mmCIF file of C-alpha atoms and ligand atoms in Angstrom:
data_model
loop_
_atom_site.group_PDB
_atom_site.id
_atom_site.type_symbol
_atom_site.label_atom_id
_atom_site.label_comp_id
_atom_site.label_asym_id
_atom_site.label_seq_id
_atom_site.Cartn_x
_atom_site.Cartn_y
_atom_site.Cartn_z
ATOM 1 C CA GLN A 30 26.176 -3.409 57.977
ATOM 2 C CA GLN A 31 25.050 -5.679 60.740
ATOM 3 C CA ALA A 32 21.742 -4.019 61.684
ATOM 4 C CA LEU A 33 20.479 -3.987 58.078
ATOM 5 C CA PRO A 34 18.668 -6.953 56.445
ATOM 6 C CA ASN A 35 20.417 -8.905 53.674
ATOM 7 C CA VAL A 36 18.516 -8.711 50.432
ATOM 8 C CA VAL A 37 19.496 -10.511 47.212
ATOM 9 C CA ILE A 38 18.307 -9.013 43.886
ATOM 10 C CA LEU A 39 17.849 -11.589 41.137
ATOM 11 C CA ALA A 40 17.718 -9.730 37.827
ATOM 12 C CA THR A 41 15.877 -11.234 34.801
ATOM 13 C CA GLY A 42 15.517 -8.235 32.425
ATOM 14 C CA GLY A 43 12.488 -6.287 31.375
ATOM 15 C CA THR A 44 11.916 -2.539 31.224
ATOM 16 C CA ILE A 45 13.304 -2.041 34.698
ATOM 17 C CA ALA A 46 16.591 -2.895 32.975
ATOM 18 C CA GLY A 47 15.646 -1.056 29.774
ATOM 19 C CA ALA A 48 17.323 1.864 28.054
ATOM 20 C CA GLY A 49 15.974 4.324 25.466
ATOM 21 C CA ALA A 50 17.717 6.699 23.048
ATOM 22 C CA SER A 51 16.476 9.878 24.851
ATOM 23 C CA ALA A 52 14.616 10.923 27.992
ATOM 24 C CA VAL A 53 11.380 11.326 26.053
ATOM 25 C CA ASN A 54 11.346 7.717 24.992
ATOM 26 C CA SER A 55 8.950 6.318 27.535
ATOM 27 C CA ALA A 56 7.547 3.670 25.192
ATOM 28 C CA THR A 57 10.118 3.233 22.446
ATOM 29 C CA TYR A 58 13.211 1.653 24.011
ATOM 30 C CA ALA A 59 15.021 -1.641 24.370
ATOM 31 C CA ALA A 60 14.198 -3.851 27.389
ATOM 32 C CA ALA A 61 16.774 -5.959 29.208
ATOM 33 C CA LYS A 62 19.916 -3.884 28.588
ATOM 34 C CA VAL A 63 21.181 -2.754 31.964
ATOM 35 C CA GLY A 64 22.970 -5.204 34.253
ATOM 36 C CA VAL A 65 22.093 -5.760 37.896
ATOM 37 C CA GLU A 66 25.356 -4.212 39.186
ATOM 38 C CA LYS A 67 24.496 -0.990 37.342
ATOM 39 C CA LEU A 68 20.908 -1.059 38.602
ATOM 40 C CA ILE A 69 22.144 -1.302 42.199
ATOM 41 C CA ALA A 70 24.879 1.329 41.700
ATOM 42 C CA GLY A 71 22.302 3.710 40.268
ATOM 43 C CA LEU A 72 20.258 3.541 43.453
ATOM 44 C CA PRO A 73 22.634 4.445 46.337
ATOM 45 C CA GLU A 74 19.604 4.837 48.652
ATOM 46 C CA LEU A 75 19.379 1.046 48.768
ATOM 47 C CA SER A 76 22.540 0.855 50.956
ATOM 48 C CA LYS A 77 20.661 2.764 53.702
ATOM 49 C CA ILE A 78 17.919 0.150 54.016
ATOM 50 C CA ALA A 79 19.592 -3.164 53.220
ATOM 51 C CA ASN A 80 22.850 -4.973 52.461
ATOM 52 C CA VAL A 81 22.077 -5.630 48.819
ATOM 53 C CA ARG A 82 23.814 -7.926 46.384
ATOM 54 C CA GLY A 83 22.784 -8.889 42.857
ATOM 55 C CA GLU A 84 22.806 -11.897 40.578
ATOM 56 C CA GLN A 85 22.050 -11.685 36.855
ATOM 57 C CA VAL A 86 19.891 -14.774 36.226
ATOM 58 C CA PHE A 87 18.635 -13.819 32.733
ATOM 59 C CA GLN A 88 18.609 -10.670 30.656
ATOM 60 C CA VAL A 89 15.409 -10.994 28.603
ATOM 61 C CA ALA A 90 12.026 -9.365 27.874
ATOM 62 C CA SER A 91 9.527 -11.421 29.914
ATOM 63 C CA GLU A 92 7.368 -12.461 26.998
ATOM 64 C CA SER A 93 10.259 -14.676 25.937
ATOM 65 C CA LEU A 94 10.652 -16.558 29.210
ATOM 66 C CA THR A 95 10.291 -20.334 28.975
ATOM 67 C CA ASN A 96 9.136 -23.034 31.396
ATOM 68 C CA ASP A 97 12.798 -23.964 31.846
ATOM 69 C CA ASN A 98 13.582 -20.377 32.810
ATOM 70 C CA LEU A 99 10.767 -20.519 35.427
ATOM 71 C CA LEU A 100 12.250 -23.686 36.946
ATOM 72 C CA THR A 101 15.759 -22.204 36.983
ATOM 73 C CA LEU A 102 14.599 -19.016 38.661
ATOM 74 C CA ALA A 103 12.370 -20.735 41.232
ATOM 75 C CA LYS A 104 15.111 -23.205 42.201
ATOM 76 C CA ARG A 105 17.531 -20.279 42.742
ATOM 77 C CA VAL A 106 14.950 -18.461 44.846
ATOM 78 C CA SER A 107 14.372 -21.582 46.898
ATOM 79 C CA ALA A 108 18.125 -22.185 47.445
ATOM 80 C CA LEU A 109 18.730 -18.581 48.514
ATOM 81 C CA SER A 110 15.676 -18.626 50.834
ATOM 82 C CA LYS A 111 17.346 -21.474 52.754
ATOM 83 C CA GLN A 112 20.466 -19.483 53.412
ATOM 84 C CA ALA A 113 20.810 -17.986 56.903
ATOM 85 C CA ASP A 114 22.563 -14.873 55.494
ATOM 86 C CA VAL A 115 19.558 -14.051 53.205
ATOM 87 C CA ASP A 116 16.540 -12.223 54.736
ATOM 88 C CA GLY A 117 14.650 -11.424 51.590
ATOM 89 C CA ILE A 118 14.770 -11.784 47.820
ATOM 90 C CA VAL A 119 13.755 -9.359 45.061
ATOM 91 C CA ILE A 120 13.312 -10.462 41.418
ATOM 92 C CA THR A 121 13.457 -7.740 38.817
ATOM 93 C CA HIS A 122 11.278 -8.824 35.879
ATOM 94 C CA GLY A 123 9.617 -7.615 32.674
ATOM 95 C CA THR A 124 6.021 -6.645 33.373
ATOM 96 C CA ASP A 125 4.425 -8.556 30.532
ATOM 97 C CA THR A 126 4.512 -11.970 32.273
ATOM 98 C CA LEU A 127 5.483 -10.819 35.767
ATOM 99 C CA GLU A 128 2.144 -12.039 37.121
ATOM 100 C CA GLU A 129 2.836 -15.538 35.857
ATOM 101 C CA THR A 130 6.295 -15.791 37.473
ATOM 102 C CA ALA A 131 5.010 -14.327 40.755
ATOM 103 C CA PHE A 132 2.185 -16.878 40.835
ATOM 104 C CA PHE A 133 4.571 -19.754 39.992
ATOM 105 C CA LEU A 134 6.901 -18.681 42.819
ATOM 106 C CA THR A 135 4.122 -18.327 45.372
ATOM 107 C CA LEU A 136 2.893 -21.838 44.476
ATOM 108 C CA THR A 137 6.245 -23.598 44.618
ATOM 109 C CA VAL A 138 8.841 -21.881 46.879
ATOM 110 C CA HIS A 139 8.700 -23.091 50.522
ATOM 111 C CA THR A 140 9.725 -20.131 52.589
ATOM 112 C CA SER A 141 8.123 -17.523 54.804
ATOM 113 C CA LYS A 142 10.906 -14.990 53.927
ATOM 114 C CA PRO A 143 9.663 -12.117 51.799
ATOM 115 C CA ILE A 144 9.997 -12.644 48.046
ATOM 116 C CA ILE A 145 9.145 -9.604 45.969
ATOM 117 C CA VAL A 146 8.767 -9.462 42.141
ATOM 118 C CA VAL A 147 9.133 -5.954 40.664
ATOM 119 C CA GLY A 148 9.266 -4.307 37.295
ATOM 120 C CA SER A 149 8.694 -0.908 35.749
ATOM 121 C CA MET A 150 6.618 0.629 32.952
ATOM 122 C CA ARG A 151 9.262 3.089 31.829
ATOM 123 C CA PRO A 152 12.987 2.552 31.285
ATOM 124 C CA GLY A 153 15.429 4.177 33.641
ATOM 125 C CA THR A 154 16.505 6.568 30.921
ATOM 126 C CA ALA A 155 12.957 8.122 30.600
ATOM 127 C CA LEU A 156 11.443 11.178 32.240
ATOM 128 C CA SER A 157 9.524 10.148 35.372
ATOM 129 C CA ALA A 158 10.977 6.647 35.231
ATOM 130 C CA ASP A 159 9.157 4.422 37.756
ATOM 131 C CA GLY A 160 11.794 1.672 38.156
ATOM 132 C CA ALA A 161 13.940 3.296 40.802
ATOM 133 C CA LEU A 162 11.101 3.815 43.329
ATOM 134 C CA ASN A 163 9.578 0.421 42.465
ATOM 135 C CA LEU A 164 12.954 -1.245 43.161
ATOM 136 C CA TYR A 165 13.497 0.774 46.361
ATOM 137 C CA ASP A 166 10.085 -0.305 47.559
ATOM 138 C CA ALA A 167 10.809 -3.936 46.637
ATOM 139 C CA VAL A 168 14.049 -3.994 48.606
ATOM 140 C CA SER A 169 12.409 -2.233 51.500
ATOM 141 C CA VAL A 170 9.519 -4.764 51.631
ATOM 142 C CA ALA A 171 11.928 -7.691 51.131
ATOM 143 C CA GLY A 172 13.894 -6.553 54.197
ATOM 144 C CA SER A 173 10.894 -6.028 56.467
ATOM 145 C CA LYS A 174 9.804 -8.624 58.983
ATOM 146 C CA ASP A 175 6.111 -7.796 58.598
ATOM 147 C CA ALA A 176 6.230 -8.862 54.940
ATOM 148 C CA ALA A 177 6.980 -12.496 55.958
ATOM 149 C CA GLY A 178 4.481 -15.298 55.413
ATOM 150 C CA LYS A 179 2.253 -13.366 52.966
ATOM 151 C CA GLY A 180 3.303 -15.272 49.857
ATOM 152 C CA VAL A 181 5.150 -13.744 46.905
ATOM 153 C CA LEU A 182 4.399 -10.029 46.638
ATOM 154 C CA VAL A 183 4.632 -7.439 43.838
ATOM 155 C CA THR A 184 5.579 -3.772 44.546
ATOM 156 C CA MET A 185 4.517 -1.470 41.708
ATOM 157 C CA ASN A 186 3.312 2.138 41.880
ATOM 158 C CA ASP A 187 3.419 2.232 45.743
ATOM 159 C CA ASN A 188 1.096 -0.800 46.062
ATOM 160 C CA ILE A 189 1.929 -4.162 47.601
ATOM 161 C CA ASP A 190 -0.049 -6.738 45.726
ATOM 162 C CA SER A 191 -0.434 -10.486 46.122
ATOM 163 C CA GLY A 192 1.553 -12.269 43.447
ATOM 164 C CA ARG A 193 -1.374 -14.613 42.977
ATOM 165 C CA ASP A 194 -4.012 -12.006 42.451
ATOM 166 C CA VAL A 195 -2.147 -9.211 40.612
ATOM 167 C CA SER A 196 -2.296 -8.704 36.868
ATOM 168 C CA LYS A 197 -1.092 -6.222 34.314
ATOM 169 C CA ASN A 198 -4.336 -4.382 33.439
ATOM 170 C CA VAL A 199 -3.041 -1.359 31.622
ATOM 171 C CA ASN A 200 -0.229 -1.692 29.112
ATOM 172 C CA ILE A 201 1.105 1.875 28.999
ATOM 173 C CA LYS A 202 0.617 3.500 32.416
ATOM 174 C CA THR A 203 2.663 3.347 35.612
ATOM 175 C CA SER A 204 -0.638 2.189 37.292
ATOM 176 C CA ALA A 205 -0.402 -1.003 35.207
ATOM 177 C CA PHE A 206 -0.820 -3.544 38.015
ATOM 178 C CA SER A 207 -3.931 -4.250 40.013
ATOM 179 C CA SER A 208 -6.050 -7.009 41.352
ATOM 180 C CA GLN A 209 -9.842 -7.213 41.516
ATOM 181 C CA TRP A 210 -9.510 -8.099 45.206
ATOM 182 C CA GLY A 211 -7.357 -5.031 45.889
ATOM 183 C CA PRO A 212 -3.742 -4.615 47.039
ATOM 184 C CA LEU A 213 -2.629 -6.118 50.349
ATOM 185 C CA GLY A 214 -1.159 -2.753 51.327
ATOM 186 C CA MET A 215 1.048 0.089 50.309
ATOM 187 C CA VAL A 216 4.664 0.990 50.862
ATOM 188 C CA VAL A 217 5.524 4.630 51.431
ATOM 189 C CA GLU A 218 8.958 5.987 52.294
ATOM 190 C CA GLY A 219 10.162 2.544 53.398
ATOM 191 C CA LYS A 220 7.240 1.780 55.671
ATOM 192 C CA ASN A 221 4.651 -0.875 54.934
ATOM 193 C CA TYR A 222 0.908 -0.222 55.534
ATOM 194 C CA TRP A 223 -1.107 -3.452 55.484
ATOM 195 C CA PHE A 224 -4.859 -3.723 54.902
ATOM 196 C CA ARG A 225 -5.558 -7.365 54.059
ATOM 197 C CA ALA A 226 -3.881 -10.807 53.907
ATOM 198 C CA PRO A 227 -4.215 -13.637 51.309
ATOM 199 C CA VAL A 228 -6.416 -16.616 52.222
ATOM 200 C CA LYS A 229 -5.286 -18.854 49.388
ATOM 201 C CA ARG A 230 -2.567 -21.491 50.014
ATOM 202 C CA HIS A 231 0.972 -20.357 49.167
ATOM 203 C CA THR A 232 4.654 -20.846 49.899
ATOM 204 C CA MET A 233 5.076 -22.627 53.275
ATOM 205 C CA ASN A 234 1.520 -23.889 53.160
ATOM 206 C CA SER A 235 1.696 -25.197 49.573
ATOM 207 C CA GLU A 236 1.703 -28.902 48.698
ATOM 208 C CA PHE A 237 4.016 -28.106 45.770
ATOM 209 C CA ASP A 238 7.736 -27.753 46.190
ATOM 210 C CA ILE A 239 10.109 -26.476 43.550
ATOM 211 C CA ASP A 240 12.868 -28.645 44.955
ATOM 212 C CA ALA A 241 10.912 -31.665 43.798
ATOM 213 C CA ILE A 242 9.801 -30.279 40.354
ATOM 214 C CA ASN A 243 12.205 -30.721 37.475
ATOM 215 C CA ALA A 244 9.879 -30.448 34.444
ATOM 216 C CA LEU A 245 6.485 -28.879 33.710
ATOM 217 C CA PRO A 246 3.909 -30.578 31.466
ATOM 218 C CA PRO A 247 2.736 -28.858 28.271
ATOM 219 C CA VAL A 248 -0.471 -26.787 28.854
ATOM 220 C CA GLU A 249 -1.819 -24.501 26.181
ATOM 221 C CA ILE A 250 -4.523 -21.815 26.089
ATOM 222 C CA ALA A 251 -7.403 -21.619 23.532
ATOM 223 C CA MET A 252 -9.412 -18.353 23.411
ATOM 224 C CA GLY A 253 -13.138 -18.098 22.973
ATOM 225 C CA TYR A 254 -14.634 -15.507 20.582
ATOM 226 C CA GLU A 255 -17.389 -15.108 18.020
ATOM 227 C CA GLY A 256 -16.755 -17.411 15.073
ATOM 228 C CA VAL A 257 -14.249 -19.568 17.020
ATOM 229 C CA SER A 258 -13.325 -22.831 15.243
ATOM 230 C CA SER A 259 -11.974 -26.031 16.674
ATOM 231 C CA ILE A 260 -8.606 -25.708 14.888
ATOM 232 C CA ALA A 261 -6.614 -24.643 17.972
ATOM 233 C CA ILE A 262 -8.266 -27.220 20.321
ATOM 234 C CA ASP A 263 -7.778 -30.075 17.871
ATOM 235 C CA ALA A 264 -4.169 -29.113 17.224
ATOM 236 C CA PHE A 265 -3.339 -28.792 20.904
ATOM 237 C CA ALA A 266 -4.922 -32.173 21.701
ATOM 238 C CA LYS A 267 -3.043 -33.769 18.828
ATOM 239 C CA SER A 268 0.227 -32.269 19.964
ATOM 240 C CA GLY A 269 0.058 -34.141 23.279
ATOM 241 C CA VAL A 270 -0.765 -31.353 25.677
ATOM 242 C CA LYS A 271 -1.739 -32.483 29.206
ATOM 243 C CA ALA A 272 -4.343 -29.743 29.626
ATOM 244 C CA ILE A 273 -6.119 -27.117 27.567
ATOM 245 C CA ILE A 274 -7.141 -23.883 29.295
ATOM 246 C CA HIS A 275 -10.209 -22.584 27.571
ATOM 247 C CA GLY A 276 -10.239 -18.739 27.880
ATOM 248 C CA GLY A 277 -13.966 -18.560 27.361
ATOM 249 C CA THR A 278 -16.322 -15.670 26.866
ATOM 250 C CA GLY A 279 -18.350 -14.230 29.776
ATOM 251 C CA ASN A 280 -18.822 -16.807 32.589
ATOM 252 C CA GLY A 281 -16.418 -19.128 30.815
ATOM 253 C CA SER A 282 -18.933 -20.007 28.134
ATOM 254 C CA VAL A 283 -17.978 -22.315 25.279
ATOM 255 C CA ALA A 284 -19.268 -22.149 21.657
ATOM 256 C CA ASN A 285 -21.618 -25.079 21.062
ATOM 257 C CA ARG A 286 -19.690 -26.143 17.930
ATOM 258 C CA ILE A 287 -16.418 -26.763 19.813
ATOM 259 C CA VAL A 288 -17.985 -28.535 22.856
ATOM 260 C CA PRO A 289 -17.667 -31.927 21.053
ATOM 261 C CA ASN A 290 -13.992 -31.242 20.329
ATOM 262 C CA LEU A 291 -13.282 -30.454 23.993
ATOM 263 C CA GLN A 292 -15.209 -33.580 25.037
ATOM 264 C CA LYS A 293 -13.118 -35.596 22.570
ATOM 265 C CA ALA A 294 -9.899 -34.097 23.987
ATOM 266 C CA ARG A 295 -11.104 -35.040 27.486
ATOM 267 C CA SER A 296 -11.914 -38.593 26.516
ATOM 268 C CA ASP A 297 -8.421 -38.799 24.993
ATOM 269 C CA GLY A 298 -6.999 -37.875 28.410
ATOM 270 C CA VAL A 299 -6.529 -34.170 28.092
ATOM 271 C CA ILE A 300 -7.611 -32.095 31.110
ATOM 272 C CA VAL A 301 -10.101 -29.361 30.100
ATOM 273 C CA ILE A 302 -10.083 -26.258 32.343
ATOM 274 C CA ARG A 303 -12.665 -23.543 31.845
ATOM 275 C CA SER A 304 -11.620 -19.982 32.567
ATOM 276 C CA SER A 305 -12.794 -16.634 31.237
ATOM 277 C CA ARG A 306 -11.285 -13.982 29.008
ATOM 278 C CA VAL A 307 -13.112 -11.371 31.089
ATOM 279 C CA ALA A 308 -10.591 -9.685 33.383
ATOM 280 C CA ASP A 309 -12.516 -9.860 36.631
ATOM 281 C CA GLY A 310 -15.107 -12.118 38.281
ATOM 282 C CA PHE A 311 -14.875 -15.870 38.442
ATOM 283 C CA VAL A 312 -16.169 -19.043 36.798
ATOM 284 C CA ILE A 313 -18.782 -21.063 38.578
ATOM 285 C CA ARG A 314 -18.838 -24.816 38.282
ATOM 286 C CA ASN A 315 -21.728 -26.228 36.185
ATOM 287 C CA ALA A 316 -22.850 -22.735 35.212
ATOM 288 C CA GLU A 317 -22.743 -22.278 31.363
ATOM 289 C CA GLN A 318 -21.484 -25.858 30.895
ATOM 290 C CA PRO A 319 -22.160 -29.145 32.752
ATOM 291 C CA ASP A 320 -18.644 -29.597 34.194
ATOM 292 C CA ASP A 321 -19.626 -32.599 36.324
ATOM 293 C CA LYS A 322 -21.017 -34.404 33.325
ATOM 294 C CA TYR A 323 -18.071 -33.550 31.041
ATOM 295 C CA ASP A 324 -15.454 -34.112 33.759
ATOM 296 C CA TRP A 325 -14.062 -30.600 33.245
ATOM 297 C CA VAL A 326 -12.354 -28.305 35.804
ATOM 298 C CA VAL A 327 -13.122 -24.623 36.379
ATOM 299 C CA ALA A 328 -10.409 -22.081 36.955
ATOM 300 C CA HIS A 329 -12.129 -20.180 39.803
ATOM 301 C CA ASP A 330 -10.981 -16.485 39.490
ATOM 302 C CA LEU A 331 -7.750 -17.272 37.633
ATOM 303 C CA ARG A 332 -7.301 -15.705 34.223
ATOM 304 C CA PRO A 333 -6.170 -18.072 31.464
ATOM 305 C CA GLN A 334 -2.501 -17.324 31.852
ATOM 306 C CA LYS A 335 -2.684 -17.808 35.618
ATOM 307 C CA ALA A 336 -4.790 -20.956 35.250
ATOM 308 C CA ARG A 337 -2.076 -22.334 32.970
ATOM 309 C CA ILE A 338 0.579 -21.804 35.645
ATOM 310 C CA LEU A 339 -1.493 -23.621 38.339
ATOM 311 C CA ALA A 340 -2.412 -26.372 35.967
ATOM 312 C CA MET A 341 1.216 -27.073 35.075
ATOM 313 C CA VAL A 342 2.159 -27.155 38.795
ATOM 314 C CA ALA A 343 -0.814 -29.294 39.805
ATOM 315 C CA LEU A 344 -0.268 -31.762 36.955
ATOM 316 C CA THR A 345 3.210 -32.549 38.388
ATOM 317 C CA LYS A 346 1.310 -34.299 41.200
ATOM 318 C CA THR A 347 -2.062 -35.433 39.851
ATOM 319 C CA SER A 348 -4.249 -35.816 36.758
ATOM 320 C CA ASP A 349 -7.365 -36.605 38.836
ATOM 321 C CA THR A 350 -9.980 -34.065 37.953
ATOM 322 C CA LYS A 351 -11.538 -34.014 41.484
ATOM 323 C CA GLU A 352 -8.052 -33.313 42.920
ATOM 324 C CA LEU A 353 -7.369 -30.697 40.275
ATOM 325 C CA GLN A 354 -10.651 -28.951 41.068
ATOM 326 C CA ARG A 355 -9.762 -28.987 44.766
ATOM 327 C CA ILE A 356 -6.438 -27.385 43.857
ATOM 328 C CA PHE A 357 -8.136 -24.699 41.820
ATOM 329 C CA TRP A 358 -10.385 -23.811 44.777
ATOM 330 C CA GLU A 359 -7.516 -23.796 47.330
ATOM 331 C CA TYR A 360 -4.687 -21.943 45.576
HETATM 332 N N1 LIG B 417 7.287 -2.834 30.928
HETATM 333 C C1 LIG B 417 7.891 -3.951 30.638
HETATM 334 O O1 LIG B 417 8.641 -4.475 31.472
HETATM 335 C C2 LIG B 417 7.622 -4.520 29.266
HETATM 336 C C3 LIG B 417 8.961 -4.899 28.587
HETATM 337 C C4 LIG B 417 8.954 -6.260 28.010
HETATM 338 N N2 LIG B 417 7.962 -6.484 27.033
HETATM 339 C C5 LIG B 417 8.951 -7.287 29.136
HETATM 340 O O2 LIG B 417 7.916 -7.759 29.580
HETATM 341 O O3 LIG B 417 9.967 -7.646 29.673
#
């Protein structure tokens, strides 16, 4: 229909495409089973709010996605966003790493058209399945003009969150996704209600462009905890990683016995990025560790898995630690 927006659904798998043996299987089921055509056919309400078509990009549980998958998906989103007959794009995705893909897309796809990443916590076969409404909301937001220019968004549980800020914070409830900075708005019965806008650089305003990125450098994460050894850090450094994200305790603190190992990694050319395993808050430069002296970078408010995404993207352009720190403040 002419008056309706054209929305493309890129399906990648996850619970939103999951199926269980019975309606009471809300947690025991197989992810990534239902194809995109069936997802669309199962939600006839979509045809009232958009001209929807689907593409099956992958059919996987999101914990198994690779860097190559990220590149493939982002390049497809970028190509579609340049088409005059596409007004918005929805990506259906497993929830386990949804926040990583959403952040990657918001850093690298140059468009102001709405891009929405969506998943569900229960398979479509379960009682009170959440996928249908989440997908309806995603298509609705993707087709609305007021969602343009806000970066990649996530619609889960009636909220509209920033793809940069949002994380999976509960692993078993439909209220799984939230951000310490709050949602940008809510979507109710096909209408968007906005309350805030992102201030970090994204999409049109990003210096990174997926059309120019063909490979991502290896970046690994080492956790901090009582009794931590240097085994992981030494192995990562030896393997040739370009950066190590240290998911430290508290304010990004680092056990004194592994500081020399991280210093050695840095002097061998590995970028060291301090983040925190604590869900909320942020890491302050030169607090806990002398970052200036050691030539380390801090991850601002990004959790280790989000810091890894930004590090990979940033390292496609620079390995200068001052530049990397600027990037971590700005994105
Ligand atoms: N709720 C989910 O989507 C989790 C299913 C699966 N582990 C995934 O991330 O794809």
